[in-house]
mmCIF file of C-alpha atoms in Angstrom:
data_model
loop_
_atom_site.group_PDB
_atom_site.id
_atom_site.type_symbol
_atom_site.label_atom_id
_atom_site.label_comp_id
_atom_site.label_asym_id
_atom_site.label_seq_id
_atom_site.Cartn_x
_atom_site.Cartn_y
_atom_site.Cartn_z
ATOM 1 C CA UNK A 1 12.227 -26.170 -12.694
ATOM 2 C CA UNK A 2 11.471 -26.260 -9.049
ATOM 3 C CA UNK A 3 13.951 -23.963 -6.809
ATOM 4 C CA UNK A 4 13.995 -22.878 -3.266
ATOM 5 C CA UNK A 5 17.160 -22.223 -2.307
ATOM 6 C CA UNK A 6 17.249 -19.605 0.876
ATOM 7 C CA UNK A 7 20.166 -18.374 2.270
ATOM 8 C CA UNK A 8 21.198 -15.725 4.681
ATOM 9 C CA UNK A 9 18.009 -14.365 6.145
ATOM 10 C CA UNK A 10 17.488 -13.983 9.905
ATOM 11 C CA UNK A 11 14.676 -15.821 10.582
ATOM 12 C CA UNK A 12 12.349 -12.558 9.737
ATOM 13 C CA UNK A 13 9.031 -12.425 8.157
ATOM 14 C CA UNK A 14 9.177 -10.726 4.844
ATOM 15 C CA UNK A 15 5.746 -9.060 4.052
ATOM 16 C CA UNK A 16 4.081 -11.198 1.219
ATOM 17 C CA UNK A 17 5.604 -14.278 2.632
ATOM 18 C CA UNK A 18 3.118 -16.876 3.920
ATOM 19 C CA UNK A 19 5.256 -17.716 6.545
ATOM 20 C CA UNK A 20 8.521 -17.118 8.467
ATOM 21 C CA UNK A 21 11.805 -18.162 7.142
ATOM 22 C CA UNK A 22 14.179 -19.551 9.551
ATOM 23 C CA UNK A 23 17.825 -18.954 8.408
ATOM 24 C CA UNK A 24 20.854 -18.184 10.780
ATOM 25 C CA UNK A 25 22.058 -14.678 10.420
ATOM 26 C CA UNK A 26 25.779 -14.440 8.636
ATOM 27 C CA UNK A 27 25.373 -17.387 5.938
ATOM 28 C CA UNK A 28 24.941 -16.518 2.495
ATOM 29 C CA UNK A 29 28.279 -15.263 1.627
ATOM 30 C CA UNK A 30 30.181 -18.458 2.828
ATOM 31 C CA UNK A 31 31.071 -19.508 -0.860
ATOM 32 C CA UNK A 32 31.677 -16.153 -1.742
ATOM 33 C CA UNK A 33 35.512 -14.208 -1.145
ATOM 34 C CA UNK A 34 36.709 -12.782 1.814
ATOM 35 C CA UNK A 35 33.939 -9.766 3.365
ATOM 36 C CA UNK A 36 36.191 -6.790 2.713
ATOM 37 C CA UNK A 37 38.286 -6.244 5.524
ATOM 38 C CA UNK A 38 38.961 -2.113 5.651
ATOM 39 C CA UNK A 39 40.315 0.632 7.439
ATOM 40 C CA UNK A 40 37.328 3.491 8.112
ATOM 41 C CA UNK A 41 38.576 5.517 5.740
ATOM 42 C CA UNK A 42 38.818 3.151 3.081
ATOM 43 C CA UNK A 43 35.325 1.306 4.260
ATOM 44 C CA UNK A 44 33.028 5.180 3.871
ATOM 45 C CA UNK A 45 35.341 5.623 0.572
ATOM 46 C CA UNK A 46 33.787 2.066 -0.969
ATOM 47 C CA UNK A 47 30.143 2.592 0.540
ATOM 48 C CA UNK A 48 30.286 6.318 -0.939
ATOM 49 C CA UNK A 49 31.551 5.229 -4.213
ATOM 50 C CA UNK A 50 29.605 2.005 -4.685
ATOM 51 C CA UNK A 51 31.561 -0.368 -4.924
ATOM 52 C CA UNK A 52 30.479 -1.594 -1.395
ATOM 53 C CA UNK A 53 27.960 -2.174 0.964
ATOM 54 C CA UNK A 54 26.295 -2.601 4.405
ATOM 55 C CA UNK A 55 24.159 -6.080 3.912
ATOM 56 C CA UNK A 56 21.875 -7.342 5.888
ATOM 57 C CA UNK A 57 21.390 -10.940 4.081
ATOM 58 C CA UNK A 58 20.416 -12.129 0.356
ATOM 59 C CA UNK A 59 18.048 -15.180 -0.172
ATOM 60 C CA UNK A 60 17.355 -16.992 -3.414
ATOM 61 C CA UNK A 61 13.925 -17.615 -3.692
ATOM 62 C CA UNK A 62 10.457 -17.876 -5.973
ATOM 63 C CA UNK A 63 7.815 -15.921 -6.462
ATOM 64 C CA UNK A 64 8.068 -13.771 -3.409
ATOM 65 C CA UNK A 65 9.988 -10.304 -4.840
ATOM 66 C CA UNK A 66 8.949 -9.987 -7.974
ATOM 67 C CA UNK A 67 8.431 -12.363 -11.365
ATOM 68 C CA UNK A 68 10.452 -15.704 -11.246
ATOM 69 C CA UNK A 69 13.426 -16.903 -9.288
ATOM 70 C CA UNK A 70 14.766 -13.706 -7.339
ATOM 71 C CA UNK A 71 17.982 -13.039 -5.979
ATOM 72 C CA UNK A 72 16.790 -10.742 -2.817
ATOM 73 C CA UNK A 73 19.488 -8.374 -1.146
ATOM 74 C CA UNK A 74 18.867 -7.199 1.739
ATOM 75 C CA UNK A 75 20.974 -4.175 2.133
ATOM 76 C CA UNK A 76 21.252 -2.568 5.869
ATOM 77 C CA UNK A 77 19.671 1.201 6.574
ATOM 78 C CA UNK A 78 16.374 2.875 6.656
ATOM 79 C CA UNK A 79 14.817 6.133 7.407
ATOM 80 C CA UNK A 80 11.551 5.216 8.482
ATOM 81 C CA UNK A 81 10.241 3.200 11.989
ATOM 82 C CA UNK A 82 7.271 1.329 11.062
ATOM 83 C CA UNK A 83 5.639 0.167 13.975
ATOM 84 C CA UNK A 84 4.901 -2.994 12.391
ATOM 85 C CA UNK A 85 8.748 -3.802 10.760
ATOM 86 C CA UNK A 86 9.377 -7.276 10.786
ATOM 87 C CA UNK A 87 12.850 -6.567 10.223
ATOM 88 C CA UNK A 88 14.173 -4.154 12.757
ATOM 89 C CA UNK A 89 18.159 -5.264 12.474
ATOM 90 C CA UNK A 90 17.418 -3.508 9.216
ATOM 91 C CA UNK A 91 17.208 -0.046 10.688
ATOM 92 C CA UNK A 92 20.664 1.124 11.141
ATOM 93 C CA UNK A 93 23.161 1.116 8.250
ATOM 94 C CA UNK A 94 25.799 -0.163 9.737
ATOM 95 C CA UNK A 95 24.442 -3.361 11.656
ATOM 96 C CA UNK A 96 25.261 -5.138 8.194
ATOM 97 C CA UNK A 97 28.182 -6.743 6.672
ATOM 98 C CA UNK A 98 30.521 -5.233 4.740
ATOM 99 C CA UNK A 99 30.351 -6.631 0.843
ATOM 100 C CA UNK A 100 32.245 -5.483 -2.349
ATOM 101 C CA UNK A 101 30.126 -4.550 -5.619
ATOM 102 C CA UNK A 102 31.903 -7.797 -7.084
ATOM 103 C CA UNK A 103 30.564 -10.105 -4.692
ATOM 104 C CA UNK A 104 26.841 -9.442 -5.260
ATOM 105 C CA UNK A 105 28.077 -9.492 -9.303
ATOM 106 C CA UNK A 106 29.465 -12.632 -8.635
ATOM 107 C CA UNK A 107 26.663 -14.135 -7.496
ATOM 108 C CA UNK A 108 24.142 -12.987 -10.547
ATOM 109 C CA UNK A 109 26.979 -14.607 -13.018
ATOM 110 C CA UNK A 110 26.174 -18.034 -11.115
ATOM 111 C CA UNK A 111 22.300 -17.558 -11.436
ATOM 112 C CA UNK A 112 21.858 -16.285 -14.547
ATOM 113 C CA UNK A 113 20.819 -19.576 -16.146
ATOM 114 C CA UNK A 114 18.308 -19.555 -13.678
ATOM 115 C CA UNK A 115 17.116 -16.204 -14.320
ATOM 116 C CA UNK A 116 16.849 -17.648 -17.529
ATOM 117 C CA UNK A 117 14.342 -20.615 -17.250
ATOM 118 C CA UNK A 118 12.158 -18.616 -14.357
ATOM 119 C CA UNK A 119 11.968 -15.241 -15.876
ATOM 120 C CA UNK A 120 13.313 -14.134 -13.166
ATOM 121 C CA UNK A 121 16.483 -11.922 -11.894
ATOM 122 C CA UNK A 122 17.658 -9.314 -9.202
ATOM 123 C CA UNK A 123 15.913 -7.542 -6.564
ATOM 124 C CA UNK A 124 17.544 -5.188 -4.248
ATOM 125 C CA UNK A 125 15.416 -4.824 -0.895
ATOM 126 C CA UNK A 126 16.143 -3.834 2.880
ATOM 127 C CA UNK A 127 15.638 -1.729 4.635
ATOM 128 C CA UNK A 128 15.861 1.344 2.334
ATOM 129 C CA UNK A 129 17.702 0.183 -0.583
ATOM 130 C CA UNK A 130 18.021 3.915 -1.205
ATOM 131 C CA UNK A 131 20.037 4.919 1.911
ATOM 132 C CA UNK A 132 22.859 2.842 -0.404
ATOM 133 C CA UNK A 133 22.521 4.736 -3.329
ATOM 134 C CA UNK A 134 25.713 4.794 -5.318
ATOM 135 C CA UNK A 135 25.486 0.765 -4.420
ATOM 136 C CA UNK A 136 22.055 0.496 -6.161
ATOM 137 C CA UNK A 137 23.044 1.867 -9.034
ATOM 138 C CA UNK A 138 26.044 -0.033 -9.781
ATOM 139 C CA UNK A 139 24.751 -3.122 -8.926
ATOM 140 C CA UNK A 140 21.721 -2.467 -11.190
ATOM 141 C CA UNK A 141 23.726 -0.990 -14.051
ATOM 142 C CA UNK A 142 25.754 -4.345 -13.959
ATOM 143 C CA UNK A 143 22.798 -6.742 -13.885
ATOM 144 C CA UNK A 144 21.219 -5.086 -16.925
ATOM 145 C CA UNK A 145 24.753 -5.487 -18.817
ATOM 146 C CA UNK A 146 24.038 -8.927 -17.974
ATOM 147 C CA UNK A 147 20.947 -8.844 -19.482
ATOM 148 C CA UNK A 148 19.283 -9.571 -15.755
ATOM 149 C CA UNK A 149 15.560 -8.323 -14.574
ATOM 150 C CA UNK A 150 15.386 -6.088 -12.114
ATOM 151 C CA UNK A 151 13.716 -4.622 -9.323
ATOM 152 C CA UNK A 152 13.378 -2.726 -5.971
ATOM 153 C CA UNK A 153 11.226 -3.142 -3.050
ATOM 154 C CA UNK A 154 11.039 0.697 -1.535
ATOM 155 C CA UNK A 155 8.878 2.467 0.815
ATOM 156 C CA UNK A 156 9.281 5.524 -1.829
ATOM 157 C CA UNK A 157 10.697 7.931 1.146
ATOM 158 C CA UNK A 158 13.797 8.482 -0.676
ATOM 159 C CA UNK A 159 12.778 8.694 -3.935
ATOM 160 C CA UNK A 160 14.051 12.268 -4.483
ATOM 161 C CA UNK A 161 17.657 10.062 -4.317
ATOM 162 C CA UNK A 162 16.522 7.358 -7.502
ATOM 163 C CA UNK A 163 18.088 9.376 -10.495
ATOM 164 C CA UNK A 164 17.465 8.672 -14.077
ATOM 165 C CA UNK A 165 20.466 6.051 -14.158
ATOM 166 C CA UNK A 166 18.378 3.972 -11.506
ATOM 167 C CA UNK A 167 15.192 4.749 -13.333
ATOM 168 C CA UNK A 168 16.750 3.811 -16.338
ATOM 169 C CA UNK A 169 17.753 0.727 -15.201
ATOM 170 C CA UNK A 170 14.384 -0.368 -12.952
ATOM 171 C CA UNK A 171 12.315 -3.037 -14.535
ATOM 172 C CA UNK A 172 9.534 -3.408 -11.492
ATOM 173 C CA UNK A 173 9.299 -0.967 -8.866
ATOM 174 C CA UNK A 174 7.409 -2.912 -6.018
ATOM 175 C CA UNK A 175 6.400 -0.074 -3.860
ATOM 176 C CA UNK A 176 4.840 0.060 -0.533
ATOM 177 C CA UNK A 177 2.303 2.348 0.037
ATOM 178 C CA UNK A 178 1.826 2.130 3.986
ATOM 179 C CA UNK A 179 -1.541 4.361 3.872
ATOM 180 C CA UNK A 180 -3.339 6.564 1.993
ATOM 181 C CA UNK A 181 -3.735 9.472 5.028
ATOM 182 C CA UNK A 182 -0.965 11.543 6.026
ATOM 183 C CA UNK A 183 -1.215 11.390 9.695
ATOM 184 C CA UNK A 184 -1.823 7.702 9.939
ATOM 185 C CA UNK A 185 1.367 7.376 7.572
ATOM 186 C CA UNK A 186 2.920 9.560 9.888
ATOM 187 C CA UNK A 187 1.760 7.554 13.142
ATOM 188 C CA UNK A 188 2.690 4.483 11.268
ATOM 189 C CA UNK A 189 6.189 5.614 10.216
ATOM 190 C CA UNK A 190 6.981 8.573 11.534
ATOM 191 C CA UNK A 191 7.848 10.018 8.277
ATOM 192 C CA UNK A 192 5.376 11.807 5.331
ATOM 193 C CA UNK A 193 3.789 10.672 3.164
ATOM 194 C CA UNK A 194 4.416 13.152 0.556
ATOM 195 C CA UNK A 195 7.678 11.664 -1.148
ATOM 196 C CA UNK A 196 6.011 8.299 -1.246
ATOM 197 C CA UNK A 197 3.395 10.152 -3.398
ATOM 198 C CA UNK A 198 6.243 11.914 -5.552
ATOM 199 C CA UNK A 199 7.567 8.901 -5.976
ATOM 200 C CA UNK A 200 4.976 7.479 -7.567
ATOM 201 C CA UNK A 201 3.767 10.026 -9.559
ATOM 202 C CA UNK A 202 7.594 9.873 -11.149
ATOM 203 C CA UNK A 203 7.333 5.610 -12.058
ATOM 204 C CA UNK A 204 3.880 6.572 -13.744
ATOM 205 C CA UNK A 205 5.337 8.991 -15.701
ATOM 206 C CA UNK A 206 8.282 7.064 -16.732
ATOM 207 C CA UNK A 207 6.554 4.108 -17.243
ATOM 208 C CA UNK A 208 8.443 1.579 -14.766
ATOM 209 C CA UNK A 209 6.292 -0.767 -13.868
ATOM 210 C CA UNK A 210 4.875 -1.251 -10.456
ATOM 211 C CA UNK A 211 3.390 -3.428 -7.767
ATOM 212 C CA UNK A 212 2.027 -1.799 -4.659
ATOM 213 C CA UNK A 213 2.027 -3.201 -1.176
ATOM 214 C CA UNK A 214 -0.044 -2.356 1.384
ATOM 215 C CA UNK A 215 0.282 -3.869 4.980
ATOM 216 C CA UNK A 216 -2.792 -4.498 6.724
ATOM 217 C CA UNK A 217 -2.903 -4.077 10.743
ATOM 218 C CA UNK A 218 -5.941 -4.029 12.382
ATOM 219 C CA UNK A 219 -6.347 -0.975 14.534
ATOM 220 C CA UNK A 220 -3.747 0.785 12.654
ATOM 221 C CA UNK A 221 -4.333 0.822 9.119
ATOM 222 C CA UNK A 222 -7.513 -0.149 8.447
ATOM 223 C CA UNK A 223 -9.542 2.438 8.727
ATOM 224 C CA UNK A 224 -11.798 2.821 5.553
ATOM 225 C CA UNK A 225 -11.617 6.014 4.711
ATOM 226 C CA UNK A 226 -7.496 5.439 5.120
ATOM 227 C CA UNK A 227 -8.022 2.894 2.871
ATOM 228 C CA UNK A 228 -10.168 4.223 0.282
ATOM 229 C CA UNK A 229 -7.317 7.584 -0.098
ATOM 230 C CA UNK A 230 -4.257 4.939 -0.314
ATOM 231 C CA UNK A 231 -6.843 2.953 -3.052
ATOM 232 C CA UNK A 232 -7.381 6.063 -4.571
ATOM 233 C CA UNK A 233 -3.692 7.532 -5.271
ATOM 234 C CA UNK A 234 -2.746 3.950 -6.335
ATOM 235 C CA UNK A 235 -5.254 4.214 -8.892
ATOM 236 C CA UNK A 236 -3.831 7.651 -10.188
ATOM 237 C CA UNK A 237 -0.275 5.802 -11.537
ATOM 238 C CA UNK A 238 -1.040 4.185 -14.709
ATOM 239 C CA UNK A 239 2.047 1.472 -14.159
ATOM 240 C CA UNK A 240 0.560 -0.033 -11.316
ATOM 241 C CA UNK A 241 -0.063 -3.564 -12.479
ATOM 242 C CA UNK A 242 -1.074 -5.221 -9.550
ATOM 243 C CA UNK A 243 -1.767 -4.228 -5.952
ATOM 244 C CA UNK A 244 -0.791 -6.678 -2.533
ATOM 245 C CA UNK A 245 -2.715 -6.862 0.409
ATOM 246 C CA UNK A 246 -0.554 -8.111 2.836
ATOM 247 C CA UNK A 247 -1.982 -9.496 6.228
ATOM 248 C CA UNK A 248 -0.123 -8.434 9.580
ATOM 249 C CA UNK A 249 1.334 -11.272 11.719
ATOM 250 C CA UNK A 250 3.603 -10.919 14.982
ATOM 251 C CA UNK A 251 6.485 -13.742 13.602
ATOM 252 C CA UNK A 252 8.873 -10.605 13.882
ATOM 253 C CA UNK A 253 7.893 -9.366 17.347
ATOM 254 C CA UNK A 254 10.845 -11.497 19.099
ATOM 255 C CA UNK A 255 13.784 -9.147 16.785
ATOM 256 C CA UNK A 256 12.354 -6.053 18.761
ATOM 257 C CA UNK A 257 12.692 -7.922 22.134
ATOM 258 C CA UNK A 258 16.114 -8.961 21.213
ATOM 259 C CA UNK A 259 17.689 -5.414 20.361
ATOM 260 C CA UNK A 260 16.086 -3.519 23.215
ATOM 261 C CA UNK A 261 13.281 -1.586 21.277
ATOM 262 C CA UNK A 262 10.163 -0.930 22.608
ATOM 263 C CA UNK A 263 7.386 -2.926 20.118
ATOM 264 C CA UNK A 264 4.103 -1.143 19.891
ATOM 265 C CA UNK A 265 2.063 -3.998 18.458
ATOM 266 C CA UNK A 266 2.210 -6.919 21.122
ATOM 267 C CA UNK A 267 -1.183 -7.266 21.443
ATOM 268 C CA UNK A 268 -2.467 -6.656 17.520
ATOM 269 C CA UNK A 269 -4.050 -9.913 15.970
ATOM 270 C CA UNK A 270 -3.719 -10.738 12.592
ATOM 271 C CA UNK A 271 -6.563 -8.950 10.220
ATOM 272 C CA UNK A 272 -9.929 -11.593 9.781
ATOM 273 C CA UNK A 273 -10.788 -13.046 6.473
ATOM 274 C CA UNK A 274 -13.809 -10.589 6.806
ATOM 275 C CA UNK A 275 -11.384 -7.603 7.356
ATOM 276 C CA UNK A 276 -8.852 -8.491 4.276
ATOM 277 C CA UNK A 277 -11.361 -9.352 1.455
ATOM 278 C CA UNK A 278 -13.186 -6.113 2.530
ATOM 279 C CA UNK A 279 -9.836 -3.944 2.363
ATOM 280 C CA UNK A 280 -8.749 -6.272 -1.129
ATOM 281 C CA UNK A 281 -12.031 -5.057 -2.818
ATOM 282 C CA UNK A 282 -11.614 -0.908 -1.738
ATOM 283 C CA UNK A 283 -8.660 -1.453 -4.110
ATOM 284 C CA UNK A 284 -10.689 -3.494 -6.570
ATOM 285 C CA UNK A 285 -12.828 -0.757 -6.473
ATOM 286 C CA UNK A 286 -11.247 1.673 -7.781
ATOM 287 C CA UNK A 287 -10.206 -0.814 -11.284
ATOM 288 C CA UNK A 288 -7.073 -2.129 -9.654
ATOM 289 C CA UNK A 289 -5.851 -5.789 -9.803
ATOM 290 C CA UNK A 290 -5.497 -6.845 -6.139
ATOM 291 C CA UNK A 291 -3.957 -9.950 -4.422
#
């Protein structure tokens, strides 16, 4: 079966993408009902209670978020500021639409066949999928009722907020681990590092399977001995089953032109073929299977 259908997406690069999709922002929920028109009130009460949403787009694509054909949401929010985001209309909550719990459902009824045939299913990304909680966790209680894979692309930060209902209901984990040294996570995010850690430590111990992700800037995070410590606490969670070494590239530099934020990167070149094979084989070092 050979599928690429992409809707939605803004035209951003998504890390582990080979190159930029270009999609006008808004489509995506054309065929669906209505966007839930509400009253404040009404609108916090649905986002509180899960049974809606701030979304920033959804895609349907292969190979890209996990196993198979993926449906990808995109849902609006995060806490960090990565200096290299490629998705910076991601950042505050409310820049998204407004979606009902039933929509998204809707939308894994129509796929399922394709889920199916490509192994694949549902995974929610962002932003932090986690500054949505109550939304994750009816959206991923509903796709295993339909007997739907599923995943979640997180930087870990809010893992203190993934509860054993989410755990429970987690297939893949694909988790990224932004560096292994505090203070170049910090200078990187502006966060810790520690709950990323924590985070991890708690999908090892319950057995969720994981894929790590690790972006590669030159001058940033590629430091060796950064390296070898992120290489090293990957190693440490038994469900890691593969590790991503994604290359940096500027095809999101334009988004932080366009909402008036100041981009630290403009002059940062993509990482050499020297540079990523010797980062890929730190991790390989240390027993892990690295793409």
């Amino acid at each position: 079966m050979s599928i690429d259908v992409r809707e939605g997406v803004t035209g951003e690069y998504r890390p582990g993408r080979s190159a930029a999709v270009e999609r006008p922002r808004g489509r995506g929920f054309g065929d669906l009902p209505a966007l839930l028109e509400l009253g404040r009130s009404d609108e916090l009460a649905g986002v509180r209670d899960g049974s809606a949403a701030w979304l920033h787009s959804w895609e349907l694509v292969t190979s890209v978020d996990g196993p198979g054909t993926r449906l990808t949401i995109f849902l609006n929010g995060c806490p960090l500021r990565c200096q290299y985001c490629h998705n910076p209309d991601t950042m505050r909550t409310r820049q998204g639409q407004l979606v009902s719990l039933e929509e998204i459902v809707a939308k894994l009824h129509r796929y399922r066949r394709v889920f199916r045939a490509t192994r694949g299913g549902l995974t929610i990304s962002g932003g932090e999928p986690m500054m949505q909680p109550a939304f994750v966790q009816r959206l991923l209680r509903a796709a295993k009722e339909l007997g739907i894979h599923t995943a979640m692309d997180t930087s870990g930060n809010l893992g203190g907020r993934v509860n054993s209902e989410i755990m429970d209901d987690l297939d893949l984990v694909l988790l990224d681990v932004k560096s292994g040294d505090p203070a170049t996570y910090r200078r990187v995010t502006g966060a810790d590092l520690a709950p990323t850690l924590e985070f991890g430590d708690r999908l090892s111990r319950a057995g969720v399977e994981t894929w790590v992700r690790f972006v590669l800037v030159p001058g940033l995070t590629d430091d060796e001995a950064n390296v070898r410590l992120a290489a090293r606490h990957v190693a440490a969670w038994g469900s890691v089953s593969r590790v991503e070494v994604l290359p940096f590239h500027q095809m999101g530099r334009d988004k932080w032109a366009n909402l008036g934020l100041t981009y630290e990167l403009e002059g940062t070149q993509p990482p050499t073929p020297e540079l990523l094979e010797r980062v890929r084989a730190q991790f390989r070092s240390e027993g892990l299977t690295v793409y």
